[in-house]
CSV table of C-alpha atoms and ligand atoms in Angstrom, one decimal:
chain,number,residue,atom,x,y,z
A,1,MET,CA,-9.6,-10.1,-17.1
A,2,GLU,CA,-9.9,-10.5,-13.7
A,3,TYR,CA,-12.3,-7.8,-12.0
A,4,ARG,CA,-12.1,-5.9,-8.5
A,5,THR,CA,-14.6,-4.1,-6.4
A,6,LEU,CA,-13.6,0.0,-6.8
A,7,GLY,CA,-13.9,1.0,-2.9
A,8,ASP,CA,-17.2,0.5,-1.1
A,9,THR,CA,-19.4,0.9,-4.6
A,10,ASP,CA,-20.5,-1.6,-6.3
A,11,VAL,CA,-18.5,-1.1,-9.5
A,12,LYS,CA,-16.1,-3.3,-10.7
A,13,VAL,CA,-13.4,-2.5,-12.7
A,14,SER,CA,-10.2,-4.8,-14.5
A,15,LEU,CA,-7.4,-5.6,-12.5
A,16,ILE,CA,-5.2,-4.1,-15.8
A,17,GLY,CA,-6.3,0.0,-16.2
A,18,LEU,CA,-5.1,1.7,-19.1
A,19,GLY,CA,-2.6,4.3,-18.5
A,20,THR,CA,-2.9,7.3,-20.7
A,21,MET,CA,-0.5,9.5,-19.9
A,22,THR,CA,1.7,9.5,-23.0
A,23,TRP,CA,-1.2,10.4,-25.3
A,24,GLY,CA,-0.4,13.4,-27.3
A,25,GLU,CA,3.3,13.3,-26.4
A,26,GLN,CA,4.9,9.5,-27.6
A,27,ASN,CA,1.7,8.7,-28.9
A,28,THR,CA,-0.6,10.3,-31.5
A,29,GLU,CA,-4.1,10.1,-31.6
A,30,ARG,CA,-4.5,7.4,-34.1
A,31,GLU,CA,-2.2,5.5,-31.6
A,32,ALA,CA,-4.2,6.2,-28.5
A,33,HIS,CA,-8.0,5.0,-30.4
A,34,GLU,CA,-6.0,2.0,-31.3
A,35,GLN,CA,-4.9,1.5,-27.7
A,36,ILE,CA,-8.6,2.1,-26.4
A,37,ASP,CA,-10.2,-0.4,-29.2
A,38,TYR,CA,-7.8,-3.2,-28.0
A,39,ALA,CA,-7.8,-2.8,-24.3
A,40,LEU,CA,-11.9,-2.6,-24.2
A,41,ASP,CA,-11.9,-5.9,-26.6
A,42,HIS,CA,-9.8,-7.5,-24.2
A,43,GLY,CA,-11.8,-7.0,-21.2
A,44,VAL,CA,-10.0,-3.7,-19.8
A,45,THR,CA,-12.8,-1.4,-18.5
A,46,LEU,CA,-10.8,1.4,-16.4
A,47,ILE,CA,-9.3,4.2,-18.2
A,48,ASP,CA,-7.1,6.5,-15.9
A,49,ALA,CA,-6.4,10.2,-17.8
A,50,ALA,CA,-5.7,13.8,-15.9
A,51,GLU,CA,-6.1,17.6,-17.2
A,52,MET,CA,-2.4,17.8,-17.0
A,53,TYR,CA,-1.5,15.2,-19.7
A,54,PRO,CA,0.5,14.4,-21.6
A,55,VAL,CA,3.5,14.0,-19.8
A,56,PRO,CA,6.0,15.5,-19.8
A,57,PRO,CA,3.6,18.5,-18.7
A,58,ARG,CA,3.6,21.6,-21.3
A,59,PRO,CA,1.3,24.3,-21.7
A,60,GLU,CA,1.1,23.4,-25.9
A,61,THR,CA,0.5,20.1,-25.3
A,62,GLN,CA,-2.0,20.5,-21.8
A,63,GLY,CA,-5.3,18.4,-22.3
A,64,SER,CA,-4.5,16.5,-25.4
A,65,THR,CA,-4.5,13.2,-23.6
A,66,GLU,CA,-8.2,14.1,-22.8
A,67,ARG,CA,-8.9,15.6,-26.0
A,68,TYR,CA,-8.4,12.2,-28.0
A,69,ILE,CA,-10.3,10.1,-25.4
A,70,GLY,CA,-13.1,12.8,-26.1
A,71,THR,CA,-13.0,11.9,-29.8
A,72,TRP,CA,-12.8,8.2,-29.2
A,73,ILE,CA,-16.2,8.9,-26.9
A,74,ALA,CA,-17.9,10.9,-29.6
A,75,GLN,CA,-17.0,8.2,-32.5
A,76,HIS,CA,-18.8,5.4,-30.5
A,77,ARG,CA,-21.7,7.1,-28.8
A,78,GLY,CA,-23.1,3.7,-27.2
A,79,ALA,CA,-20.1,3.0,-25.6
A,80,ARG,CA,-19.5,5.5,-23.1
A,81,ASP,CA,-20.9,3.0,-20.4
A,82,ARG,CA,-18.7,0.3,-21.2
A,83,PHE,CA,-16.0,1.4,-19.1
A,84,VAL,CA,-15.1,3.2,-16.0
A,85,LEU,CA,-13.7,6.9,-16.9
A,86,ALA,CA,-11.0,8.6,-14.4
A,87,THR,CA,-9.3,11.6,-14.2
A,88,LYS,CA,-7.7,14.4,-12.1
A,89,ILE,CA,-7.5,17.6,-11.4
A,90,THR,CA,-4.0,19.2,-11.3
A,91,GLY,CA,-2.4,20.1,-7.5
A,92,PRO,CA,-1.0,23.4,-6.7
A,93,ALA,CA,2.6,24.0,-7.6
A,94,ARG,CA,4.5,23.1,-4.3
A,95,GLN,CA,7.4,21.0,-6.0
A,96,PRO,CA,10.0,22.7,-8.7
A,97,HIS,CA,8.8,19.6,-11.2
A,98,ASN,CA,5.3,20.3,-10.4
A,99,PRO,CA,3.6,22.4,-13.6
A,100,ARG,CA,2.7,26.3,-13.4
A,101,HIS,CA,1.0,26.6,-16.2
A,102,ILE,CA,-2.4,25.3,-15.6
A,103,ARG,CA,-4.5,28.0,-13.4
A,104,GLY,CA,-1.8,29.5,-12.4
A,105,ASP,CA,0.2,29.4,-9.1
A,106,ALA,CA,-2.9,29.6,-7.0
A,107,ASN,CA,-4.5,26.1,-8.4
A,108,GLN,CA,-5.8,25.1,-5.0
A,109,PHE,CA,-8.9,22.7,-4.2
A,110,ASP,CA,-10.9,25.3,-3.7
A,111,ARG,CA,-14.6,25.4,-5.4
A,112,LYS,CA,-13.5,28.0,-8.1
A,113,ASN,CA,-10.7,25.9,-9.0
A,114,LEU,CA,-12.3,22.5,-9.0
A,115,THR,CA,-15.3,23.4,-10.9
A,116,GLU,CA,-13.7,25.1,-13.8
A,117,ALA,CA,-10.8,21.8,-13.9
A,118,LEU,CA,-14.2,18.9,-13.9
A,119,ASP,CA,-15.9,21.0,-16.6
A,120,GLY,CA,-12.8,21.9,-18.9
A,121,SER,CA,-12.0,17.7,-18.3
A,122,LEU,CA,-15.8,17.0,-19.5
A,123,LYS,CA,-16.1,19.3,-22.5
A,124,ARG,CA,-12.5,18.0,-23.6
A,125,LEU,CA,-13.3,14.1,-23.0
A,126,GLN,CA,-17.3,15.2,-24.4
A,127,THR,CA,-18.9,13.4,-22.0
A,128,ASP,CA,-21.6,14.6,-19.2
A,129,TYR,CA,-19.6,12.5,-16.1
A,130,VAL,CA,-16.6,11.0,-15.0
A,131,ASP,CA,-17.1,8.0,-13.1
A,132,LEU,CA,-13.8,8.5,-10.7
A,133,TYR,CA,-12.8,12.3,-10.1
A,134,GLN,CA,-9.4,12.3,-8.2
A,135,LEU,CA,-7.1,14.8,-6.7
A,136,HIS,CA,-3.9,14.7,-8.3
A,137,TRP,CA,-1.6,15.3,-5.4
A,138,PRO,CA,-2.3,17.1,-2.4
A,139,ASP,CA,-3.1,20.5,-1.5
A,140,ARG,CA,-0.1,20.4,1.4
A,141,SER,CA,3.2,19.6,1.5
A,142,THR,CA,4.3,16.3,2.2
A,143,THR,CA,6.1,13.5,1.0
A,144,THR,CA,5.1,13.0,-2.4
A,145,PHE,CA,6.6,12.3,-5.8
A,146,GLY,CA,10.0,10.7,-4.1
A,147,ARG,CA,10.4,12.4,-1.5
A,148,SER,CA,11.8,10.1,1.3
A,149,VAL,CA,12.4,12.6,3.9
A,150,TYR,CA,9.1,14.3,5.3
A,151,PRO,CA,9.8,18.0,4.6
A,152,TRP,CA,7.6,20.0,7.4
A,153,ILE,CA,7.0,22.9,5.6
A,154,ASP,CA,4.3,25.1,6.8
A,155,ASP,CA,2.1,26.1,3.8
A,156,ALA,CA,1.0,29.8,3.7
A,157,TYR,CA,-2.1,28.6,2.6
A,158,THR,CA,-4.3,25.3,1.9
A,159,VAL,CA,-7.6,24.7,1.5
A,160,PRO,CA,-9.2,22.5,4.2
A,161,ILE,CA,-10.1,18.9,3.3
A,162,GLU,CA,-13.3,19.1,4.5
A,163,GLU,CA,-14.2,22.2,2.3
A,164,THR,CA,-12.9,20.7,-0.9
A,165,LEU,CA,-14.9,17.6,-0.1
A,166,ALA,CA,-17.8,19.1,0.3
A,167,VAL,CA,-17.1,20.7,-3.2
A,168,LEU,CA,-16.8,17.3,-4.7
A,169,ALA,CA,-19.8,16.0,-2.9
A,170,ASP,CA,-21.7,18.8,-4.9
A,171,PHE,CA,-20.4,17.3,-8.2
A,172,VAL,CA,-21.6,13.6,-7.2
A,173,LYS,CA,-24.9,15.3,-6.2
A,174,ALA,CA,-25.1,17.2,-9.8
A,175,GLY,CA,-24.5,14.0,-11.4
A,176,LYS,CA,-21.0,15.0,-13.0
A,177,VAL,CA,-18.9,12.6,-10.9
A,178,ARG,CA,-20.0,9.3,-9.7
A,179,HIS,CA,-17.2,8.6,-7.4
A,180,ILE,CA,-14.1,10.3,-5.9
A,181,GLY,CA,-10.7,9.5,-5.2
A,182,VAL,CA,-7.0,10.5,-4.2
A,183,SER,CA,-3.7,10.6,-5.2
A,184,ASN,CA,-0.2,10.6,-4.2
A,185,GLU,CA,-1.7,10.8,-0.9
A,186,THR,CA,-0.4,9.9,2.9
A,187,PRO,CA,-2.4,8.0,5.3
A,188,TRP,CA,-2.6,11.4,7.3
A,189,GLY,CA,-4.2,12.6,4.4
A,190,VAL,CA,-6.6,9.3,3.8
A,191,ALA,CA,-8.0,9.3,6.9
A,192,GLN,CA,-8.6,13.2,7.1
A,193,PHE,CA,-10.5,12.4,4.1
A,194,LEU,CA,-12.5,9.5,5.5
A,195,ARG,CA,-13.1,11.1,9.1
A,196,ALA,CA,-14.7,14.4,7.0
A,197,ALA,CA,-16.7,12.1,5.1
A,198,GLU,CA,-18.2,10.4,8.1
A,199,LYS,CA,-18.5,13.6,10.2
A,200,LEU,CA,-20.3,15.8,7.3
A,201,GLY,CA,-22.0,12.8,5.9
A,202,LEU,CA,-20.6,13.2,2.7
A,203,PRO,CA,-19.3,10.3,0.1
A,204,ARG,CA,-15.8,8.7,1.0
A,205,ILE,CA,-12.9,8.4,-1.3
A,206,VAL,CA,-12.8,4.9,-3.0
A,207,SER,CA,-9.3,4.7,-4.0
A,208,ILE,CA,-5.5,5.6,-4.0
A,209,GLN,CA,-3.6,6.1,-6.9
A,210,ASN,CA,-0.3,6.0,-5.9
A,211,PRO,CA,3.2,4.4,-7.0
A,212,TYR,CA,3.9,0.8,-6.4
A,213,SER,CA,6.0,-1.8,-8.1
A,214,LEU,CA,8.9,-3.8,-7.0
A,215,VAL,CA,11.1,-0.9,-6.4
A,216,ASN,CA,8.6,1.4,-4.2
A,217,ARG,CA,6.3,-0.7,-2.0
A,218,THR,CA,6.0,2.2,-0.3
A,219,PHE,CA,2.2,2.1,-0.1
A,220,GLU,CA,2.7,-1.3,2.1
A,221,GLY,CA,3.8,0.7,5.0
A,222,GLY,CA,0.5,2.5,6.2
A,223,LEU,CA,-1.4,2.7,3.1
A,224,SER,CA,-2.4,-1.0,2.4
A,225,GLU,CA,-4.2,-1.1,6.2
A,226,PHE,CA,-6.6,1.3,4.8
A,227,SER,CA,-7.5,-1.1,1.2
A,228,HIS,CA,-7.9,-4.1,3.7
A,229,ARG,CA,-9.7,-2.1,6.8
A,230,GLU,CA,-11.7,0.5,5.5
A,231,GLY,CA,-12.1,-0.7,1.6
A,232,VAL,CA,-10.1,2.0,-0.1
A,233,GLY,CA,-7.9,0.4,-2.7
A,234,LEU,CA,-4.8,1.1,-4.1
A,235,LEU,CA,-4.9,2.3,-8.4
A,236,ALA,CA,-1.2,1.4,-9.0
A,237,TYR,CA,0.8,3.7,-11.1
A,238,SER,CA,4.3,3.3,-12.8
A,239,PRO,CA,4.2,-0.6,-12.1
A,240,MET,CA,7.3,-1.1,-14.5
A,241,ALA,CA,9.0,2.0,-12.6
A,242,PHE,CA,9.0,4.0,-16.1
A,243,GLY,CA,9.8,1.0,-18.1
A,244,TRP,CA,12.9,0.2,-16.2
A,245,LEU,CA,12.0,-2.7,-15.1
A,246,SER,CA,11.4,-4.0,-18.4
A,247,GLY,CA,15.3,-4.6,-18.2
A,248,LYS,CA,15.7,-2.5,-21.5
A,249,TYR,CA,17.9,0.0,-19.8
A,250,GLU,CA,20.6,-2.9,-18.8
A,251,GLY,CA,23.6,-2.4,-18.7
A,252,GLY,CA,23.1,1.1,-19.8
A,253,ALA,CA,21.4,1.1,-22.7
A,254,ARG,CA,19.2,3.9,-23.7
A,255,PRO,CA,16.8,2.5,-26.9
A,256,GLU,CA,15.8,5.1,-29.0
A,257,GLY,CA,12.4,6.8,-28.4
A,258,ALA,CA,11.7,5.3,-24.9
A,259,ARG,CA,11.1,7.6,-22.0
A,260,ILE,CA,14.7,7.6,-20.2
A,261,THR,CA,16.3,8.1,-22.9
A,262,LYS,CA,13.8,10.8,-24.3
A,263,PHE,CA,13.4,13.1,-21.3
A,264,GLU,CA,15.7,14.6,-18.9
A,265,ARG,CA,12.4,15.0,-16.5
A,266,PHE,CA,11.9,11.1,-15.4
A,267,GLN,CA,14.1,10.5,-12.5
A,268,ARG,CA,12.4,8.9,-10.2
A,269,TYR,CA,14.2,5.6,-10.9
A,270,SER,CA,17.4,5.8,-12.1
A,271,LYS,CA,19.3,6.5,-8.7
A,272,PRO,CA,21.8,4.3,-8.3
A,273,GLN,CA,20.5,2.1,-5.8
A,274,ALA,CA,17.1,1.8,-7.7
A,275,ILE,CA,19.3,0.7,-10.8
A,276,ALA,CA,21.2,-2.0,-9.1
A,277,ALA,CA,17.8,-3.6,-7.5
A,278,THR,CA,16.1,-3.6,-10.9
A,279,SER,CA,18.6,-5.5,-12.4
A,280,ARG,CA,18.2,-7.8,-9.4
A,281,TYR,CA,14.6,-8.4,-10.3
A,282,VAL,CA,15.5,-8.3,-14.1
A,283,ALA,CA,17.2,-11.7,-13.2
A,284,LEU,CA,14.9,-12.9,-11.3
A,285,ALA,CA,12.2,-12.6,-14.1
A,286,LYS,CA,14.6,-14.5,-16.2
A,287,GLU,CA,15.3,-17.2,-13.6
A,288,HIS,CA,11.5,-17.5,-13.7
A,289,GLY,CA,11.3,-17.9,-17.5
A,290,LEU,CA,9.3,-14.8,-17.8
A,291,THR,CA,10.3,-11.0,-19.0
A,292,GLY,CA,11.0,-8.1,-17.0
A,293,ALA,CA,7.9,-6.2,-17.9
A,294,GLN,CA,5.5,-9.4,-17.4
A,295,PHE,CA,7.1,-10.2,-13.8
A,296,ALA,CA,6.5,-6.7,-12.8
A,297,LEU,CA,3.4,-6.4,-13.8
A,298,ALA,CA,2.1,-10.1,-12.4
A,299,PHE,CA,3.5,-8.8,-9.0
A,300,VAL,CA,1.4,-5.8,-8.5
A,301,ASN,CA,-1.8,-7.7,-9.8
A,302,SER,CA,-0.9,-10.5,-7.2
A,303,ARG,CA,-1.2,-7.5,-4.4
A,304,PRO,CA,-4.8,-7.6,-2.4
A,305,PHE,CA,-4.7,-4.6,-2.0
A,306,VAL,CA,-4.4,-3.1,-5.5
A,307,THR,CA,-7.6,-2.9,-7.2
A,308,SER,CA,-6.2,-1.5,-10.4
A,309,ASN,CA,-2.7,-2.0,-11.8
A,310,LEU,CA,-2.6,1.2,-14.2
A,311,ILE,CA,-0.4,-0.1,-16.7
A,312,GLY,CA,1.3,2.5,-20.0
A,313,ALA,CA,2.2,1.9,-23.3
A,314,THR,CA,4.0,4.0,-26.2
A,315,SER,CA,3.3,0.9,-28.8
A,316,MET,CA,0.7,-2.0,-29.6
A,317,ALA,CA,3.2,-4.9,-28.6
A,318,GLN,CA,3.9,-3.4,-25.1
A,319,LEU,CA,0.0,-2.9,-24.5
A,320,LYS,CA,-0.9,-6.6,-25.5
A,321,GLU,CA,2.3,-8.1,-23.3
A,322,ASN,CA,1.4,-6.0,-20.6
A,323,ILE,CA,-2.6,-6.6,-20.4
A,324,ALA,CA,-1.5,-10.1,-21.0
A,325,SER,CA,0.2,-10.2,-17.4
A,326,VAL,CA,-3.1,-10.8,-16.3
A,327,ASP,CA,-2.8,-14.7,-16.9
A,328,VAL,CA,1.1,-14.4,-15.5
A,329,LYS,CA,0.8,-16.0,-12.0
A,330,LEU,CA,3.8,-15.9,-10.0
A,331,SER,CA,4.7,-19.4,-7.6
A,332,PRO,CA,5.3,-19.0,-3.9
A,333,GLU,CA,8.8,-19.5,-4.4
A,334,ALA,CA,9.0,-16.2,-7.0
A,335,LEU,CA,7.0,-14.7,-4.2
A,336,ALA,CA,9.6,-15.1,-1.6
A,337,GLN,CA,12.6,-14.7,-3.3
A,338,ILE,CA,11.1,-11.1,-4.1
A,339,ASP,CA,10.0,-10.4,-0.6
A,340,ALA,CA,13.6,-11.5,0.5
A,341,LEU,CA,15.2,-8.8,-2.3
A,342,HIS,CA,12.5,-6.6,-0.9
A,343,GLU,CA,14.1,-7.1,2.8
A,344,LEU,CA,17.7,-6.5,1.0
A,345,GLN,CA,16.5,-3.8,-0.2
A,346,PRO,CA,13.4,-1.5,1.2
A,347,ASN,CA,12.1,0.7,-1.9
A,348,PRO,CA,15.2,1.9,-3.4
A,349,ALA,CA,13.0,4.0,-5.3
A,350,PRO,CA,10.0,5.4,-3.2
B,401,NAP,N1,-1.1,9.9,-10.4
B,401,NAP,C1,0.4,9.8,-10.6
B,401,NAP,O1,0.7,10.9,-10.3
B,401,NAP,C2,0.4,9.2,-11.4
B,401,NAP,C3,1.7,9.3,-11.7
B,401,NAP,C4,2.4,8.3,-13.1
B,401,NAP,C5,1.4,7.9,-13.8
B,401,NAP,N2,0.1,7.6,-13.5
B,401,NAP,C6,-0.9,6.6,-14.3
B,401,NAP,O2,-0.5,5.4,-14.7
B,401,NAP,C7,-0.2,4.9,-16.0
B,401,NAP,C8,1.2,4.5,-15.9
B,401,NAP,O3,2.2,5.1,-15.3
B,401,NAP,P1,3.6,4.8,-16.2
B,401,NAP,O4,3.5,5.0,-17.8
B,401,NAP,O5,4.4,5.3,-15.5
B,401,NAP,O6,3.8,3.2,-16.0
B,401,NAP,P2,5.1,2.2,-15.9
B,401,NAP,O7,4.4,0.9,-16.2
B,401,NAP,O8,5.8,2.4,-14.8
B,401,NAP,O9,5.6,2.8,-17.2
B,401,NAP,C9,4.7,2.6,-18.7
B,401,NAP,C10,6.4,2.6,-20.0
B,401,NAP,O10,7.0,1.7,-19.8
B,401,NAP,C11,7.6,1.5,-21.1
B,401,NAP,N3,7.1,-0.2,-21.2
B,401,NAP,C12,5.6,-0.3,-20.9
B,401,NAP,N4,5.5,-1.4,-21.3
B,401,NAP,C13,6.3,-2.3,-22.2
B,401,NAP,C14,7.1,-3.1,-22.0
B,401,NAP,N5,6.4,-4.4,-22.0
B,401,NAP,N6,8.6,-3.7,-22.4
B,401,NAP,C15,9.1,-2.8,-22.6
B,401,NAP,N7,8.9,-1.3,-22.0
B,401,NAP,C16,7.6,-1.1,-22.0
B,401,NAP,C17,6.8,2.7,-22.2
B,401,NAP,O11,7.6,3.7,-22.0
B,401,NAP,P3,8.7,3.5,-23.6
B,401,NAP,O12,8.4,3.0,-24.7
B,401,NAP,O13,8.7,4.9,-23.5
B,401,NAP,O14,9.9,2.9,-22.7
B,401,NAP,C18,5.8,2.9,-21.4
B,401,NAP,O15,5.4,4.2,-21.4
B,401,NAP,C19,-0.1,6.6,-16.4
B,401,NAP,O16,-0.7,6.5,-18.0
B,401,NAP,C20,-1.2,7.3,-15.6
B,401,NAP,O17,-2.3,7.2,-16.2
B,401,NAP,C21,-0.3,8.3,-12.3
């Protein structure tokens, strides 16, 4: 395993991070525990959860993912400091697909909601602290979750970033949170958090958890420079574009039980232009003697602005292949061919 530094901290995290959002929906508690055991035994030291998980978000299952991690922690009391535990507060429902069942519609990042959310997560996780506490998406309308056109919406109310940061700083002071991060953020949002930290002498954000894959390199447009010059690295999510880049949906195939077959909700990588681009990357992987999954993950691993590549798996076979991607190195020729395809059709699934 390779390890990279989390922001400007002295914490190292594994280049492969364990995503958890299928636990409690496509995966049982026993399977979740098996994944944690295998991942930790193979050098993974970052586990990423959210109060909202599993997905698709439903009131009946909400919190199961954190509960499963919590029961693992309870059964392995000495092991809590073996990994960096990340979780997230759910953001306000500003887009139709955002859930409305968690603290209702007024789920903004004020002191009351943040405190309630963090205490709920700590309880489910059966731990006194989370290493990285993230805001799942911004408390304002912007280009999140596949919006490629800036919406220009004047929100009736948003909590000022300085106010949110002050609450997060209190969590750090109280020892409930070690570090803070953002998710689904834009360059403007990241700049605001860094400016507020400097102005008020409060903790800096250490990470940006955004989508990043062969078919979505939007992070490179403005955010990669924050990673380079400010040390706020990327926790890359959906590195396989929900599984599309494995190639298993090629030619219209719909394998039983797989995310795209099972759930109507997951449309982000299903647009015709994304499917066409995916086929080109899957063919390129084959040319280089690699599976689509290895190729897609090795590409993400190769990026210097990535702190950790958050993989997801619904079976042990997938988990093993995905963790093993850390040993797959793409040749300069393969990387140049990828960039050429990207030039041809940049970000078909933003
Ligand atoms: N902050 C956010 O808003 C956000 C959003 C999304 C994800 N995340 C984080 O990122 C993690 C990963 O996201 P993701 O699940 O979307 O990642 P992904 O890598 O794009 O998709 C993972 C899915 O692809 C399929 N798959 C994985 N490995 C495979 C393989 N080797 N061969 C064939 N199919 C394979 C599995 O689904 P099937 O078996 O069902 O096909 C698996 O659940 C999440 O668990 C979560 O922690 C965060």
